[in-house]
Amino acid sequence: MIVSILGGTGEQGPGMALRWAKAGLDVIIGSRQQEKASRVAAELNQELGQDLIKGMANPEAAAVAEVIALTVPFSAHRSTIESVKEYLSGKIFIDVCVPLDENNPRKMHLPPAGSATEEAQEILGESVKVVAAFQNVSAHALRHHEHPIDCDVLVCGNDKEARQTVLQLVEQMGLHAVDAGLAYNARIVESLTALLIGLNIRYKVKSSGIRITGLPT
Ligand SMILES: NC(=O)c1ccc[n+]([C@@H]2O[C@H](COP(=O)([O-])OP(=O)(O)OC[C@H]3O[C@@H](n4cnc5c(N)ncnc54)[C@H](OP(=O)(O)O)[C@@H]3O)[C@@H](O)[C@H]2O)c1
């Protein structure tokens, strides 16, 4: 499977890329600049000791992949989605973005659609299967790809089959995935991130996370 991470050159994308590449997926880092994508991909490959990750401009990365993840600041959410929309029909789109308040990341500024995930679905239409995941996993934890991550990943979206695929993609990273149901639950999932940022600050840690208990193993 080919998985692209648009905006994968920042904080959150590289850890996801490293973990998926180690799991045997074909991973592409997307960027607004082809050179930047190639540079970051080369750095990650050097870290892995193998040439597993490629770098491409975002539209090209979206065109060649079956699954496309988006890791850009929420301020670039709509414009980035619109810039690749034509390449996404029939595909799975994993929204990782969190609409944090730009002046205070301990608060949310949810868009009119209800959440980033629902906004993406609204922009992309029903032909694209939008699934929310990874909002509650810190970039710091993901980046240390040699270490297991002590948290769950909530996965929600309206297409059950696409949700199943993303649950598997999360597990392939070595993380525990939880089926969190329909896309409207993304409002809750995304909002947990603001809470976790507050906890990181209060407890002086980098990677607080969530764990759901009481589910069958
Ligand atoms: N960091 C975390 O711990 C974390 C955890 C959970 C969820 N998230 C969410 O994941 C998303 C990405 O977070 P991040 O920390 O990785 O962000 P980031 O490092 O600030 O940015 C990621 C990438 O987005 C692209 N970008 C920046 N401004 C842009 C613009 N105006 N238009 C288009 N692309 C732009 C840049 O890529 P190019 O310059 O290469 O195009 C940048 O490298 C956010 O929505 C965040 O809320 C982050």
CSV table of C-alpha atoms and ligand atoms in Angstrom, one decimal:
chain,number,residue,atom,x,y,z
A,1,MET,CA,0.0,0.0,0.0
A,2,ILE,CA,1.2,3.5,-0.8
A,3,VAL,CA,0.6,6.1,1.9
A,4,SER,CA,1.3,9.8,1.5
A,5,ILE,CA,1.7,12.3,4.3
A,6,LEU,CA,0.9,15.8,3.1
A,7,GLY,CA,2.8,18.4,5.1
A,8,GLY,CA,4.9,15.4,6.3
A,9,THR,CA,8.0,17.6,6.7
A,10,GLY,CA,6.9,19.1,10.0
A,11,GLU,CA,6.6,17.8,13.6
A,12,GLN,CA,3.9,15.1,13.3
A,13,GLY,CA,4.6,13.6,9.8
A,14,PRO,CA,8.1,12.2,10.2
A,15,GLY,CA,7.3,9.9,13.1
A,16,MET,CA,4.3,8.5,11.2
A,17,ALA,CA,6.5,8.1,8.1
A,18,LEU,CA,9.2,6.2,10.0
A,19,ARG,CA,6.8,3.9,11.7
A,20,TRP,CA,4.8,3.1,8.5
A,21,ALA,CA,8.0,2.6,6.5
A,22,LYS,CA,9.4,0.2,9.1
A,23,ALA,CA,6.0,-1.7,8.8
A,24,GLY,CA,6.7,-2.3,5.1
A,25,LEU,CA,4.5,0.3,3.6
A,26,ASP,CA,5.5,2.6,0.7
A,27,VAL,CA,5.6,6.0,2.3
A,28,ILE,CA,5.8,9.4,0.6
A,29,ILE,CA,6.4,12.6,2.4
A,30,GLY,CA,4.5,15.5,0.8
A,31,SER,CA,5.4,19.2,0.9
A,32,ARG,CA,4.6,22.5,-0.8
A,33,GLN,CA,8.2,22.2,-2.1
A,34,GLN,CA,9.5,19.1,-3.8
A,35,GLU,CA,13.1,19.8,-2.6
A,36,LYS,CA,12.0,20.1,1.0
A,37,ALA,CA,10.1,16.8,0.7
A,38,SER,CA,13.1,15.1,-0.8
A,39,ARG,CA,15.4,16.5,1.8
A,40,VAL,CA,13.3,15.3,4.7
A,41,ALA,CA,12.7,11.9,3.1
A,42,ALA,CA,16.5,11.5,2.7
A,43,GLU,CA,17.1,12.4,6.4
A,44,LEU,CA,14.5,9.9,7.5
A,45,ASN,CA,16.0,7.2,5.2
A,46,GLN,CA,19.4,7.9,6.7
A,47,GLU,CA,18.0,7.4,10.1
A,48,LEU,CA,16.4,4.1,9.0
A,49,GLY,CA,19.6,3.0,7.1
A,50,GLN,CA,17.4,2.1,4.1
A,51,ASP,CA,15.8,4.0,1.2
A,52,LEU,CA,12.2,3.4,2.2
A,53,ILE,CA,10.6,6.9,2.1
A,54,LYS,CA,10.2,9.2,-0.9
A,55,GLY,CA,9.6,12.9,-1.1
A,56,MET,CA,7.2,14.6,-3.5
A,57,ALA,CA,5.2,17.8,-3.9
A,58,ASN,CA,1.8,17.5,-2.2
A,59,PRO,CA,-0.3,17.1,-5.4
A,60,GLU,CA,2.0,14.4,-6.8
A,61,ALA,CA,2.1,12.6,-3.4
A,62,ALA,CA,-1.8,12.7,-3.3
A,63,ALA,CA,-2.0,11.4,-6.9
A,64,VAL,CA,0.1,8.3,-6.4
A,65,ALA,CA,-1.1,7.1,-3.0
A,66,GLU,CA,-4.1,5.0,-2.0
A,67,VAL,CA,-4.2,6.5,1.4
A,68,ILE,CA,-3.4,10.1,2.1
A,69,ALA,CA,-2.8,11.6,5.5
A,70,LEU,CA,-2.8,15.3,6.2
A,71,THR,CA,-0.5,16.9,8.8
A,72,VAL,CA,-0.6,20.6,8.3
A,73,PRO,CA,-1.5,23.4,10.8
A,74,PHE,CA,-5.3,23.9,10.9
A,75,SER,CA,-4.8,27.3,9.3
A,76,ALA,CA,-3.7,25.5,6.1
A,77,HIS,CA,-6.3,22.7,6.4
A,78,ARG,CA,-8.9,24.0,3.8
A,79,SER,CA,-6.3,25.4,1.3
A,80,THR,CA,-4.2,22.2,1.3
A,81,ILE,CA,-7.3,19.9,0.9
A,82,GLU,CA,-8.6,22.1,-2.0
A,83,SER,CA,-5.2,22.0,-3.6
A,84,VAL,CA,-5.2,18.1,-3.8
A,85,LYS,CA,-9.0,17.5,-4.0
A,86,GLU,CA,-8.9,16.4,-7.6
A,87,TYR,CA,-6.5,13.5,-6.7
A,88,LEU,CA,-8.5,12.1,-3.8
A,89,SER,CA,-11.7,10.6,-5.3
A,90,GLY,CA,-12.3,7.0,-4.1
A,91,LYS,CA,-9.4,7.2,-1.7
A,92,ILE,CA,-9.0,7.2,2.1
A,93,PHE,CA,-8.1,10.5,3.6
A,94,ILE,CA,-6.7,10.5,7.1
A,95,ASP,CA,-7.2,13.8,8.8
A,96,VAL,CA,-4.7,14.4,11.6
A,97,CYS,CA,-5.2,18.1,11.9
A,98,VAL,CA,-6.5,19.7,15.1
A,99,PRO,CA,-8.3,23.1,15.0
A,100,LEU,CA,-6.6,24.6,18.0
A,101,ASP,CA,-7.1,28.2,19.0
A,102,GLU,CA,-4.2,30.0,17.3
A,103,ASN,CA,-3.7,32.2,20.4
A,104,ASN,CA,-4.0,29.4,23.0
A,105,PRO,CA,-3.3,25.8,22.0
A,106,ARG,CA,-5.0,24.7,25.3
A,107,LYS,CA,-8.3,25.7,23.7
A,108,MET,CA,-10.2,24.6,20.6
A,109,HIS,CA,-11.5,26.8,17.8
A,110,LEU,CA,-13.8,24.2,16.1
A,111,PRO,CA,-14.9,25.1,12.6
A,112,PRO,CA,-18.6,25.6,11.6
A,113,ALA,CA,-18.6,22.0,10.2
A,114,GLY,CA,-18.0,20.7,13.8
A,115,SER,CA,-14.5,19.4,13.5
A,116,ALA,CA,-11.6,19.4,11.1
A,117,THR,CA,-12.6,15.9,10.0
A,118,GLU,CA,-16.1,16.9,9.2
A,119,GLU,CA,-14.8,20.0,7.4
A,120,ALA,CA,-12.6,17.8,5.2
A,121,GLN,CA,-15.6,15.5,4.4
A,122,GLU,CA,-17.6,18.6,3.5
A,123,ILE,CA,-14.9,19.9,1.2
A,124,LEU,CA,-14.1,16.6,-0.4
A,125,GLY,CA,-17.6,15.2,-0.8
A,126,GLU,CA,-18.9,11.6,-0.3
A,127,SER,CA,-16.5,10.1,-2.9
A,128,VAL,CA,-13.6,10.5,-0.5
A,129,LYS,CA,-13.5,8.4,2.7
A,130,VAL,CA,-12.4,10.8,5.4
A,131,VAL,CA,-11.1,9.2,8.6
A,132,ALA,CA,-9.8,10.9,11.7
A,133,ALA,CA,-6.8,9.5,13.5
A,134,PHE,CA,-3.5,10.3,15.4
A,135,GLN,CA,-4.8,13.7,16.9
A,136,ASN,CA,-4.0,12.5,20.4
A,137,VAL,CA,-0.5,11.1,19.8
A,138,SER,CA,2.3,13.5,20.3
A,139,ALA,CA,4.9,14.1,17.6
A,140,HIS,CA,7.6,13.6,20.2
A,141,ALA,CA,6.4,10.0,21.0
A,142,LEU,CA,5.9,9.1,17.3
A,143,ARG,CA,9.3,10.4,16.3
A,144,HIS,CA,11.1,8.0,18.8
A,145,HIS,CA,10.3,5.1,16.5
A,146,GLU,CA,12.4,2.6,18.5
A,147,HIS,CA,10.1,3.0,21.4
A,148,PRO,CA,6.5,1.7,21.9
A,149,ILE,CA,3.9,4.4,22.6
A,150,ASP,CA,1.8,4.1,25.7
A,151,CYS,CA,-1.5,5.4,24.4
A,152,ASP,CA,-4.6,4.5,22.3
A,153,VAL,CA,-5.4,6.0,18.9
A,154,LEU,CA,-9.1,6.9,18.4
A,155,VAL,CA,-10.2,6.3,14.8
A,156,CYS,CA,-13.5,7.7,13.5
A,157,GLY,CA,-15.2,8.3,10.2
A,158,ASN,CA,-18.4,7.6,8.4
A,159,ASP,CA,-17.2,4.8,6.1
A,160,LYS,CA,-16.9,1.6,8.2
A,161,GLU,CA,-14.6,-0.2,5.7
A,162,ALA,CA,-12.2,2.8,5.5
A,163,ARG,CA,-12.2,3.0,9.3
A,164,GLN,CA,-11.2,-0.7,9.4
A,165,THR,CA,-8.3,0.0,7.0
A,166,VAL,CA,-7.1,2.9,9.2
A,167,LEU,CA,-7.5,0.9,12.4
A,168,GLN,CA,-5.1,-1.6,10.7
A,169,LEU,CA,-2.7,1.1,9.6
A,170,VAL,CA,-2.5,2.4,13.2
A,171,GLU,CA,-1.9,-1.1,14.5
A,172,GLN,CA,0.9,-1.6,11.8
A,173,MET,CA,2.7,1.3,13.5
A,174,GLY,CA,2.7,-0.6,16.7
A,175,LEU,CA,0.0,1.5,18.3
A,176,HIS,CA,-3.3,0.3,19.8
A,177,ALA,CA,-6.3,1.5,17.7
A,178,VAL,CA,-9.8,2.0,19.0
A,179,ASP,CA,-12.9,2.2,16.7
A,180,ALA,CA,-14.5,5.5,17.8
A,181,GLY,CA,-17.4,5.4,15.4
A,182,LEU,CA,-18.8,8.1,13.1
A,183,ALA,CA,-17.1,11.4,12.0
A,184,TYR,CA,-19.1,13.5,14.4
A,185,ASN,CA,-17.0,12.0,17.2
A,186,ALA,CA,-14.0,13.7,15.8
A,187,ARG,CA,-15.3,16.8,17.6
A,188,ILE,CA,-14.5,15.0,20.9
A,189,VAL,CA,-11.3,13.3,19.6
A,190,GLU,CA,-9.8,16.6,18.3
A,191,SER,CA,-10.8,18.5,21.4
A,192,LEU,CA,-9.0,15.9,23.6
A,193,THR,CA,-5.8,17.3,22.0
A,194,ALA,CA,-6.2,20.7,23.6
A,195,LEU,CA,-6.7,18.9,27.0
A,196,LEU,CA,-3.5,16.9,26.4
A,197,ILE,CA,-1.5,20.0,25.5
A,198,GLY,CA,-2.7,21.5,28.8
A,199,LEU,CA,-1.7,18.4,30.7
A,200,ASN,CA,1.8,18.4,29.0
A,201,ILE,CA,2.3,22.0,30.2
A,202,ARG,CA,0.9,21.4,33.7
A,203,TYR,CA,2.9,18.1,34.3
A,204,LYS,CA,6.0,19.3,32.4
A,205,VAL,CA,5.9,16.3,30.0
A,206,LYS,CA,6.0,16.0,26.2
A,207,SER,CA,3.7,13.1,25.5
A,208,SER,CA,0.6,12.7,27.6
A,209,GLY,CA,-1.9,10.5,25.8
A,210,ILE,CA,-5.2,8.7,26.3
A,211,ARG,CA,-6.1,5.1,27.1
A,212,ILE,CA,-9.6,3.7,26.9
A,213,THR,CA,-10.3,0.9,29.4
A,214,GLY,CA,-12.9,-1.8,29.7
A,215,LEU,CA,-12.8,-2.8,26.0
A,216,PRO,CA,-12.3,-6.5,25.0
A,217,THR,CA,-8.7,-7.2,24.1
B,1,LIG,N1,2.8,18.2,16.7
B,1,LIG,C1,2.1,17.3,17.4
B,1,LIG,O1,2.5,16.8,18.4
B,1,LIG,C2,0.7,17.0,16.9
B,1,LIG,C3,0.0,16.0,17.5
B,1,LIG,C4,-1.3,15.6,17.1
B,1,LIG,C5,-1.9,16.3,16.0
B,1,LIG,N2,-1.2,17.3,15.4
B,1,LIG,C6,-1.8,18.1,14.3
B,1,LIG,O2,-1.1,17.7,13.2
B,1,LIG,C7,-1.0,18.9,12.3
B,1,LIG,C8,0.4,19.1,11.9
B,1,LIG,O3,1.1,19.4,13.1
B,1,LIG,P1,2.7,19.7,13.1
B,1,LIG,O4,3.1,19.9,14.4
B,1,LIG,O5,3.3,18.6,12.3
B,1,LIG,O6,2.7,21.0,12.2
B,1,LIG,P2,3.9,21.9,11.6
B,1,LIG,O7,5.2,21.2,11.9
B,1,LIG,O8,3.8,23.3,12.1
B,1,LIG,O9,3.6,21.9,10.1
B,1,LIG,C9,3.6,20.7,9.3
B,1,LIG,C10,3.8,21.1,7.8
B,1,LIG,O10,2.7,21.8,7.3
B,1,LIG,C11,3.1,22.5,6.2
B,1,LIG,N3,2.6,23.9,6.3
B,1,LIG,C12,2.8,24.8,7.2
B,1,LIG,N4,2.2,26.0,6.9
B,1,LIG,C13,1.5,25.7,5.8
B,1,LIG,C14,0.6,26.5,4.9
B,1,LIG,N5,0.3,27.7,5.2
B,1,LIG,N6,0.1,25.9,3.8
B,1,LIG,C15,0.4,24.6,3.5
B,1,LIG,N7,1.2,23.8,4.3
B,1,LIG,C16,1.7,24.4,5.4
B,1,LIG,C17,4.7,22.6,6.2
B,1,LIG,O11,5.1,21.7,5.2
B,1,LIG,P3,5.9,22.3,3.9
B,1,LIG,O12,6.5,23.6,4.2
B,1,LIG,O13,6.8,21.2,3.6
B,1,LIG,O14,4.8,22.4,2.9
B,1,LIG,C18,5.0,22.0,7.6
B,1,LIG,O15,6.2,21.3,7.6
B,1,LIG,C19,-1.7,20.0,13.0
B,1,LIG,O16,-3.0,20.3,12.6
B,1,LIG,C20,-1.6,19.6,14.5
B,1,LIG,O17,-2.7,20.1,15.2
B,1,LIG,C21,0.1,17.7,15.8
